[in-house]
Amino acid sequence: METADYSSLPKNIFLDVYEPAEDTFIMIDALEKDLDFINKLRPSICLEVGSGSGVISATIAKALGPICYLCTDINPVAVHATKILTQSNDVSVDVIQTNLVEAFGTRLKNAVDVLIFNPPYVPSPSEEMNVDNLSLATCGGSKGREVMDRFFPYVSKLISENGVFYLTCISQNNIEDIQKHSSLHKLQMCIVLDRKCGMEHLFVLRFTST
Ligand SMILES: C[S@@+](CC[C@H](N)C(=O)[O-])C[C@H]1O[C@@H](n2cnc3c(N)ncnc32)[C@H](O)[C@@H]1O
């Protein structure tokens, strides 16, 4: 898979938008590893939560071709960045500013074939989570789990019968406990990819309905 070009984004946008980093690229690599599997699902809707720059969605959109791509981000500057980046890569993606997937209500009930989230996962004091746009992008609160755990209840309501959910996390998030937690939400988990990057041991997890 060819990583989308993000040189169209002005450098100073990264003062407010998460700049693609190792966690972004491991998600792209995991999607590439699973590309045949994803293609076999014959997906029609792909939704990325917390799209930031938009590089993950632009990359998967180039690889999968013309289906419906939706993105959300809570940060309005990230929504703007995703629009610029996807347009400059000639892919059609609809981007919405919302908290997680709240704006969709029940409209996407069991309709999403590929769901992607590289969430803020760094363990941090809860009060540091919403200080500015970059803390929103990185600070995951207690055990780095606060945002991803808030998202799990939505997952089985969003994904289609054979749909898949990809999530980035790190070892401090406690992978075994994520598995237990997700099973409460009728999801089964496997590890698609893991990689040590400096201090971080990154994982991309894949969830399907039980
Ligand atoms: C680690 S960054 C990942 C950005 C991009 N997907 C990437 O991989 O480079 C996390 C993103 O999630 C967004 N985010 C954090 N909390 C959110 C929420 N409650 N709802 C929607 N987006 C959220 C942040 O604004 C940020 O863009």
mmCIF file of C-alpha atoms and ligand atoms in Angstrom:
data_model
loop_
_atom_site.group_PDB
_atom_site.id
_atom_site.type_symbol
_atom_site.label_atom_id
_atom_site.label_comp_id
_atom_site.label_asym_id
_atom_site.label_seq_id
_atom_site.Cartn_x
_atom_site.Cartn_y
_atom_site.Cartn_z
ATOM 1 C CA MET A 1 0.000 0.000 0.000
ATOM 2 C CA GLU A 2 1.386 3.397 -0.891
ATOM 3 C CA THR A 3 1.222 5.804 2.065
ATOM 4 C CA ALA A 4 -0.775 8.898 1.099
ATOM 5 C CA ASP A 5 1.232 12.049 0.534
ATOM 6 C CA TYR A 6 0.744 14.502 3.380
ATOM 7 C CA SER A 7 3.076 17.209 2.056
ATOM 8 C CA SER A 8 0.001 19.266 1.046
ATOM 9 C CA LEU A 9 -0.572 20.077 4.737
ATOM 10 C CA PRO A 10 1.054 23.305 5.918
ATOM 11 C CA LYS A 11 3.783 22.481 8.490
ATOM 12 C CA ASN A 12 2.245 24.774 11.109
ATOM 13 C CA ILE A 13 -0.982 22.722 11.100
ATOM 14 C CA PHE A 14 0.928 20.184 13.207
ATOM 15 C CA LEU A 15 0.864 22.680 16.082
ATOM 16 C CA ASP A 16 -2.799 21.671 16.358
ATOM 17 C CA VAL A 17 -3.086 18.317 14.570
ATOM 18 C CA TYR A 18 -1.374 15.031 15.387
ATOM 19 C CA GLU A 19 1.569 14.611 13.006
ATOM 20 C CA PRO A 20 1.769 11.095 11.501
ATOM 21 C CA ALA A 21 4.087 9.032 13.703
ATOM 22 C CA GLU A 22 4.994 5.394 14.497
ATOM 23 C CA ASP A 23 1.470 4.598 15.756
ATOM 24 C CA THR A 24 0.004 5.973 12.509
ATOM 25 C CA PHE A 25 2.394 3.917 10.406
ATOM 26 C CA ILE A 26 1.883 0.666 12.313
ATOM 27 C CA MET A 27 -1.867 1.051 11.665
ATOM 28 C CA ILE A 28 -1.178 1.546 7.948
ATOM 29 C CA ASP A 29 1.125 -1.500 7.970
ATOM 30 C CA ALA A 30 -1.505 -3.609 9.764
ATOM 31 C CA LEU A 31 -4.162 -2.614 7.223
ATOM 32 C CA GLU A 32 -1.746 -3.486 4.440
ATOM 33 C CA LYS A 33 -1.053 -6.873 6.051
ATOM 34 C CA ASP A 34 -4.821 -7.484 6.230
ATOM 35 C CA LEU A 35 -5.622 -6.046 2.802
ATOM 36 C CA ASP A 36 -6.636 -9.381 1.196
ATOM 37 C CA PHE A 37 -8.765 -10.198 4.231
ATOM 38 C CA ILE A 38 -10.429 -6.754 4.026
ATOM 39 C CA ASN A 39 -11.003 -7.033 0.273
ATOM 40 C CA LYS A 40 -12.687 -10.408 0.774
ATOM 41 C CA LEU A 41 -15.234 -8.704 3.042
ATOM 42 C CA ARG A 42 -16.276 -6.684 -0.024
ATOM 43 C CA PRO A 43 -16.549 -3.590 2.184
ATOM 44 C CA SER A 44 -18.864 -0.738 1.325
ATOM 45 C CA ILE A 45 -18.378 1.572 4.335
ATOM 46 C CA CYS A 46 -15.088 2.425 6.064
ATOM 47 C CA LEU A 47 -15.125 4.704 9.114
ATOM 48 C CA GLU A 48 -12.084 6.148 10.842
ATOM 49 C CA VAL A 49 -12.565 7.740 14.250
ATOM 50 C CA GLY A 50 -9.985 10.385 15.221
ATOM 51 C CA SER A 51 -8.581 10.809 11.708
ATOM 52 C CA GLY A 52 -6.122 13.600 12.631
ATOM 53 C CA SER A 53 -4.178 14.463 9.451
ATOM 54 C CA GLY A 54 -6.280 11.943 7.477
ATOM 55 C CA VAL A 55 -3.289 9.958 6.247
ATOM 56 C CA ILE A 56 -4.673 6.548 7.321
ATOM 57 C CA SER A 57 -8.019 7.030 5.576
ATOM 58 C CA ALA A 58 -6.421 8.487 2.450
ATOM 59 C CA THR A 59 -4.055 5.499 2.282
ATOM 60 C CA ILE A 60 -6.731 2.835 2.730
ATOM 61 C CA ALA A 61 -9.003 4.689 0.300
ATOM 62 C CA LYS A 62 -6.304 4.585 -2.376
ATOM 63 C CA ALA A 63 -5.846 0.849 -1.759
ATOM 64 C CA LEU A 64 -9.514 -0.212 -1.577
ATOM 65 C CA GLY A 65 -10.889 2.053 -4.278
ATOM 66 C CA PRO A 66 -14.229 3.851 -4.453
ATOM 67 C CA ILE A 67 -16.426 2.874 -1.504
ATOM 68 C CA CYS A 68 -17.893 5.171 1.175
ATOM 69 C CA TYR A 69 -15.245 6.658 3.496
ATOM 70 C CA LEU A 70 -16.245 8.520 6.637
ATOM 71 C CA CYS A 71 -13.994 10.172 9.223
ATOM 72 C CA THR A 72 -14.613 11.873 12.525
ATOM 73 C CA ASP A 73 -12.434 13.948 14.818
ATOM 74 C CA ILE A 74 -13.267 15.997 17.882
ATOM 75 C CA ASN A 75 -10.664 18.602 16.842
ATOM 76 C CA PRO A 76 -11.952 21.017 14.154
ATOM 77 C CA VAL A 77 -8.414 21.675 12.875
ATOM 78 C CA ALA A 78 -7.959 17.915 12.338
ATOM 79 C CA VAL A 79 -11.245 17.846 10.391
ATOM 80 C CA HIS A 80 -9.853 20.625 8.177
ATOM 81 C CA ALA A 81 -6.525 18.743 7.773
ATOM 82 C CA THR A 82 -8.288 15.493 6.785
ATOM 83 C CA LYS A 83 -10.287 17.419 4.162
ATOM 84 C CA ILE A 84 -7.142 19.001 2.661
ATOM 85 C CA LEU A 85 -5.120 15.782 2.682
ATOM 86 C CA THR A 86 -7.812 13.536 1.220
ATOM 87 C CA GLN A 87 -8.643 16.075 -1.518
ATOM 88 C CA SER A 88 -4.972 16.478 -2.459
ATOM 89 C CA ASN A 89 -4.723 12.676 -2.725
ATOM 90 C CA ASP A 90 -7.812 12.555 -4.986
ATOM 91 C CA VAL A 91 -9.882 10.422 -2.650
ATOM 92 C CA SER A 92 -13.413 11.182 -1.610
ATOM 93 C CA VAL A 93 -13.857 11.139 2.179
ATOM 94 C CA ASP A 94 -16.585 12.764 4.283
ATOM 95 C CA VAL A 95 -15.284 14.248 7.536
ATOM 96 C CA ILE A 96 -17.387 15.230 10.525
ATOM 97 C CA GLN A 97 -16.452 17.025 13.726
ATOM 98 C CA THR A 98 -17.930 15.053 16.579
ATOM 99 C CA ASN A 99 -17.077 13.291 19.810
ATOM 100 C CA LEU A 100 -16.282 9.681 18.749
ATOM 101 C CA VAL A 101 -19.313 8.803 16.583
ATOM 102 C CA GLU A 102 -22.052 10.720 18.426
ATOM 103 C CA ALA A 103 -23.167 12.701 15.347
ATOM 104 C CA PHE A 104 -24.238 9.518 13.537
ATOM 105 C CA GLY A 105 -26.763 8.487 16.178
ATOM 106 C CA THR A 106 -28.115 5.110 15.031
ATOM 107 C CA ARG A 107 -27.723 5.850 11.296
ATOM 108 C CA LEU A 108 -24.729 3.544 10.902
ATOM 109 C CA LYS A 109 -26.228 0.667 12.895
ATOM 110 C CA ASN A 110 -24.335 -2.493 11.881
ATOM 111 C CA ALA A 111 -23.357 -0.819 8.606
ATOM 112 C CA VAL A 112 -19.610 -0.255 8.992
ATOM 113 C CA ASP A 113 -17.406 -2.901 7.365
ATOM 114 C CA VAL A 114 -14.035 -1.445 8.341
ATOM 115 C CA LEU A 115 -13.740 0.611 11.522
ATOM 116 C CA ILE A 116 -10.395 2.187 12.450
ATOM 117 C CA PHE A 117 -9.228 4.072 15.551
ATOM 118 C CA ASN A 118 -5.736 5.141 16.539
ATOM 119 C CA PRO A 119 -6.855 6.732 19.816
ATOM 120 C CA PRO A 120 -5.051 8.816 22.392
ATOM 121 C CA TYR A 121 -3.468 5.962 24.377
ATOM 122 C CA VAL A 122 -0.683 7.479 26.500
ATOM 123 C CA PRO A 123 -1.313 7.007 30.264
ATOM 124 C CA SER A 124 -1.750 10.485 31.745
ATOM 125 C CA PRO A 125 -3.560 12.315 34.543
ATOM 126 C CA SER A 126 -7.213 12.663 33.454
ATOM 127 C CA GLU A 127 -7.105 16.449 33.926
ATOM 128 C CA GLU A 128 -4.388 16.716 31.220
ATOM 129 C CA MET A 129 -6.574 15.118 28.555
ATOM 130 C CA ASN A 130 -8.369 18.197 27.244
ATOM 131 C CA VAL A 131 -5.806 20.946 27.746
ATOM 132 C CA ASP A 132 -5.310 21.613 24.000
ATOM 133 C CA ASN A 133 -5.662 19.899 20.614
ATOM 134 C CA LEU A 134 -2.418 17.930 20.977
ATOM 135 C CA SER A 135 -3.247 16.653 24.460
ATOM 136 C CA LEU A 136 -6.616 15.546 23.029
ATOM 137 C CA ALA A 137 -4.636 13.563 20.469
ATOM 138 C CA THR A 138 -2.246 11.830 22.855
ATOM 139 C CA CYS A 139 -3.417 11.786 26.490
ATOM 140 C CA GLY A 140 -5.415 8.653 27.222
ATOM 141 C CA GLY A 141 -6.068 9.230 30.928
ATOM 142 C CA SER A 142 -5.923 6.347 33.396
ATOM 143 C CA LYS A 143 -3.812 3.491 31.918
ATOM 144 C CA GLY A 144 -4.243 5.310 28.592
ATOM 145 C CA ARG A 145 -7.595 3.571 28.341
ATOM 146 C CA GLU A 146 -10.201 6.267 28.954
ATOM 147 C CA VAL A 147 -11.020 7.135 25.321
ATOM 148 C CA MET A 148 -10.776 3.607 23.891
ATOM 149 C CA ASP A 149 -12.901 2.181 26.710
ATOM 150 C CA ARG A 150 -15.524 4.858 26.062
ATOM 151 C CA PHE A 151 -15.549 3.769 22.418
ATOM 152 C CA PHE A 152 -15.977 -0.002 22.924
ATOM 153 C CA PRO A 153 -19.750 0.132 23.590
ATOM 154 C CA TYR A 154 -20.217 1.670 20.130
ATOM 155 C CA VAL A 155 -18.208 -0.956 18.257
ATOM 156 C CA SER A 156 -20.600 -3.914 18.095
ATOM 157 C CA LYS A 157 -23.426 -1.479 17.277
ATOM 158 C CA LEU A 158 -21.471 -0.055 14.344
ATOM 159 C CA ILE A 159 -19.797 -3.009 12.650
ATOM 160 C CA SER A 160 -21.614 -5.092 10.072
ATOM 161 C CA GLU A 161 -22.050 -8.872 10.421
ATOM 162 C CA ASN A 162 -18.552 -9.602 9.100
ATOM 163 C CA GLY A 163 -17.174 -6.161 9.914
ATOM 164 C CA VAL A 164 -13.807 -5.531 11.564
ATOM 165 C CA PHE A 165 -12.461 -2.978 14.004
ATOM 166 C CA TYR A 166 -8.761 -2.047 14.096
ATOM 167 C CA LEU A 167 -7.349 -0.343 17.192
ATOM 168 C CA THR A 168 -3.839 0.886 17.996
ATOM 169 C CA CYS A 169 -2.600 0.603 21.563
ATOM 170 C CA ILE A 170 0.551 0.117 23.661
ATOM 171 C CA SER A 171 1.579 -2.488 26.227
ATOM 172 C CA GLN A 172 0.819 -0.110 29.164
ATOM 173 C CA ASN A 173 -2.852 -0.201 28.095
ATOM 174 C CA ASN A 174 -2.815 -3.898 29.200
ATOM 175 C CA ILE A 175 -3.640 -5.968 26.125
ATOM 176 C CA GLU A 176 -4.982 -8.905 28.158
ATOM 177 C CA ASP A 177 -7.385 -6.612 29.985
ATOM 178 C CA ILE A 178 -8.487 -4.992 26.693
ATOM 179 C CA GLN A 179 -9.359 -8.491 25.476
ATOM 180 C CA LYS A 180 -11.439 -9.152 28.621
ATOM 181 C CA HIS A 181 -13.104 -5.746 28.403
ATOM 182 C CA SER A 182 -13.949 -6.129 24.696
ATOM 183 C CA SER A 183 -15.464 -9.577 25.274
ATOM 184 C CA LEU A 184 -18.025 -7.862 27.545
ATOM 185 C CA HIS A 185 -19.010 -5.956 24.397
ATOM 186 C CA LYS A 186 -19.384 -9.174 22.353
ATOM 187 C CA LEU A 187 -16.089 -8.764 20.517
ATOM 188 C CA GLN A 188 -13.255 -11.186 19.932
ATOM 189 C CA MET A 189 -9.728 -9.881 19.586
ATOM 190 C CA CYS A 190 -6.524 -10.851 17.850
ATOM 191 C CA ILE A 191 -3.167 -9.113 17.451
ATOM 192 C CA VAL A 192 -2.463 -8.180 13.826
ATOM 193 C CA LEU A 193 0.917 -6.526 14.350
ATOM 194 C CA ASP A 194 3.214 -5.440 17.148
ATOM 195 C CA ARG A 195 6.405 -3.414 17.053
ATOM 196 C CA LYS A 196 8.846 -1.902 19.546
ATOM 197 C CA CYS A 197 9.453 1.783 18.803
ATOM 198 C CA GLY A 198 11.833 3.356 21.333
ATOM 199 C CA MET A 199 10.104 3.201 24.709
ATOM 200 C CA GLU A 200 6.769 2.104 23.231
ATOM 201 C CA HIS A 201 5.640 -1.424 22.411
ATOM 202 C CA LEU A 202 2.863 -0.769 19.913
ATOM 203 C CA PHE A 203 0.090 -3.149 18.905
ATOM 204 C CA VAL A 204 -2.659 -3.130 16.303
ATOM 205 C CA LEU A 205 -5.591 -5.209 17.501
ATOM 206 C CA ARG A 206 -8.389 -6.529 15.319
ATOM 207 C CA PHE A 207 -11.875 -7.134 16.719
ATOM 208 C CA THR A 208 -14.806 -8.977 15.184
ATOM 209 C CA SER A 209 -18.254 -9.764 16.545
ATOM 210 C CA THR A 210 -18.600 -13.011 18.510
HETATM 211 C C1 LIG B 1 -3.179 9.543 18.146
HETATM 212 S S1 LIG B 1 -4.083 10.705 17.212
HETATM 213 C C2 LIG B 1 -4.258 9.800 15.677
HETATM 214 C C3 LIG B 1 -4.461 10.687 14.467
HETATM 215 C C4 LIG B 1 -4.407 9.937 13.132
HETATM 216 N N1 LIG B 1 -5.487 8.985 13.024
HETATM 217 C C5 LIG B 1 -3.093 9.229 12.986
HETATM 218 O O1 LIG B 1 -3.059 7.996 13.174
HETATM 219 O O2 LIG B 1 -2.087 9.897 12.729
HETATM 220 C C6 LIG B 1 -5.727 10.592 17.943
HETATM 221 C C7 LIG B 1 -6.795 11.410 17.226
HETATM 222 O O3 LIG B 1 -8.046 11.172 17.894
HETATM 223 C C8 LIG B 1 -8.731 12.406 18.033
HETATM 224 N N2 LIG B 1 -9.648 12.282 19.185
HETATM 225 C C9 LIG B 1 -9.337 12.264 20.511
HETATM 226 N N3 LIG B 1 -10.449 12.113 21.247
HETATM 227 C C10 LIG B 1 -11.489 12.032 20.362
HETATM 228 C C11 LIG B 1 -12.895 11.894 20.513
HETATM 229 N N4 LIG B 1 -13.467 11.796 21.722
HETATM 230 N N5 LIG B 1 -13.663 11.857 19.402
HETATM 231 C C12 LIG B 1 -13.098 11.967 18.160
HETATM 232 N N6 LIG B 1 -11.773 12.114 17.957
HETATM 233 C C13 LIG B 1 -10.974 12.132 19.045
HETATM 234 C C14 LIG B 1 -7.637 13.434 18.232
HETATM 235 O O4 LIG B 1 -8.074 14.746 17.942
HETATM 236 C C15 LIG B 1 -6.571 12.906 17.254
HETATM 237 O O5 LIG B 1 -6.738 13.443 15.965
#
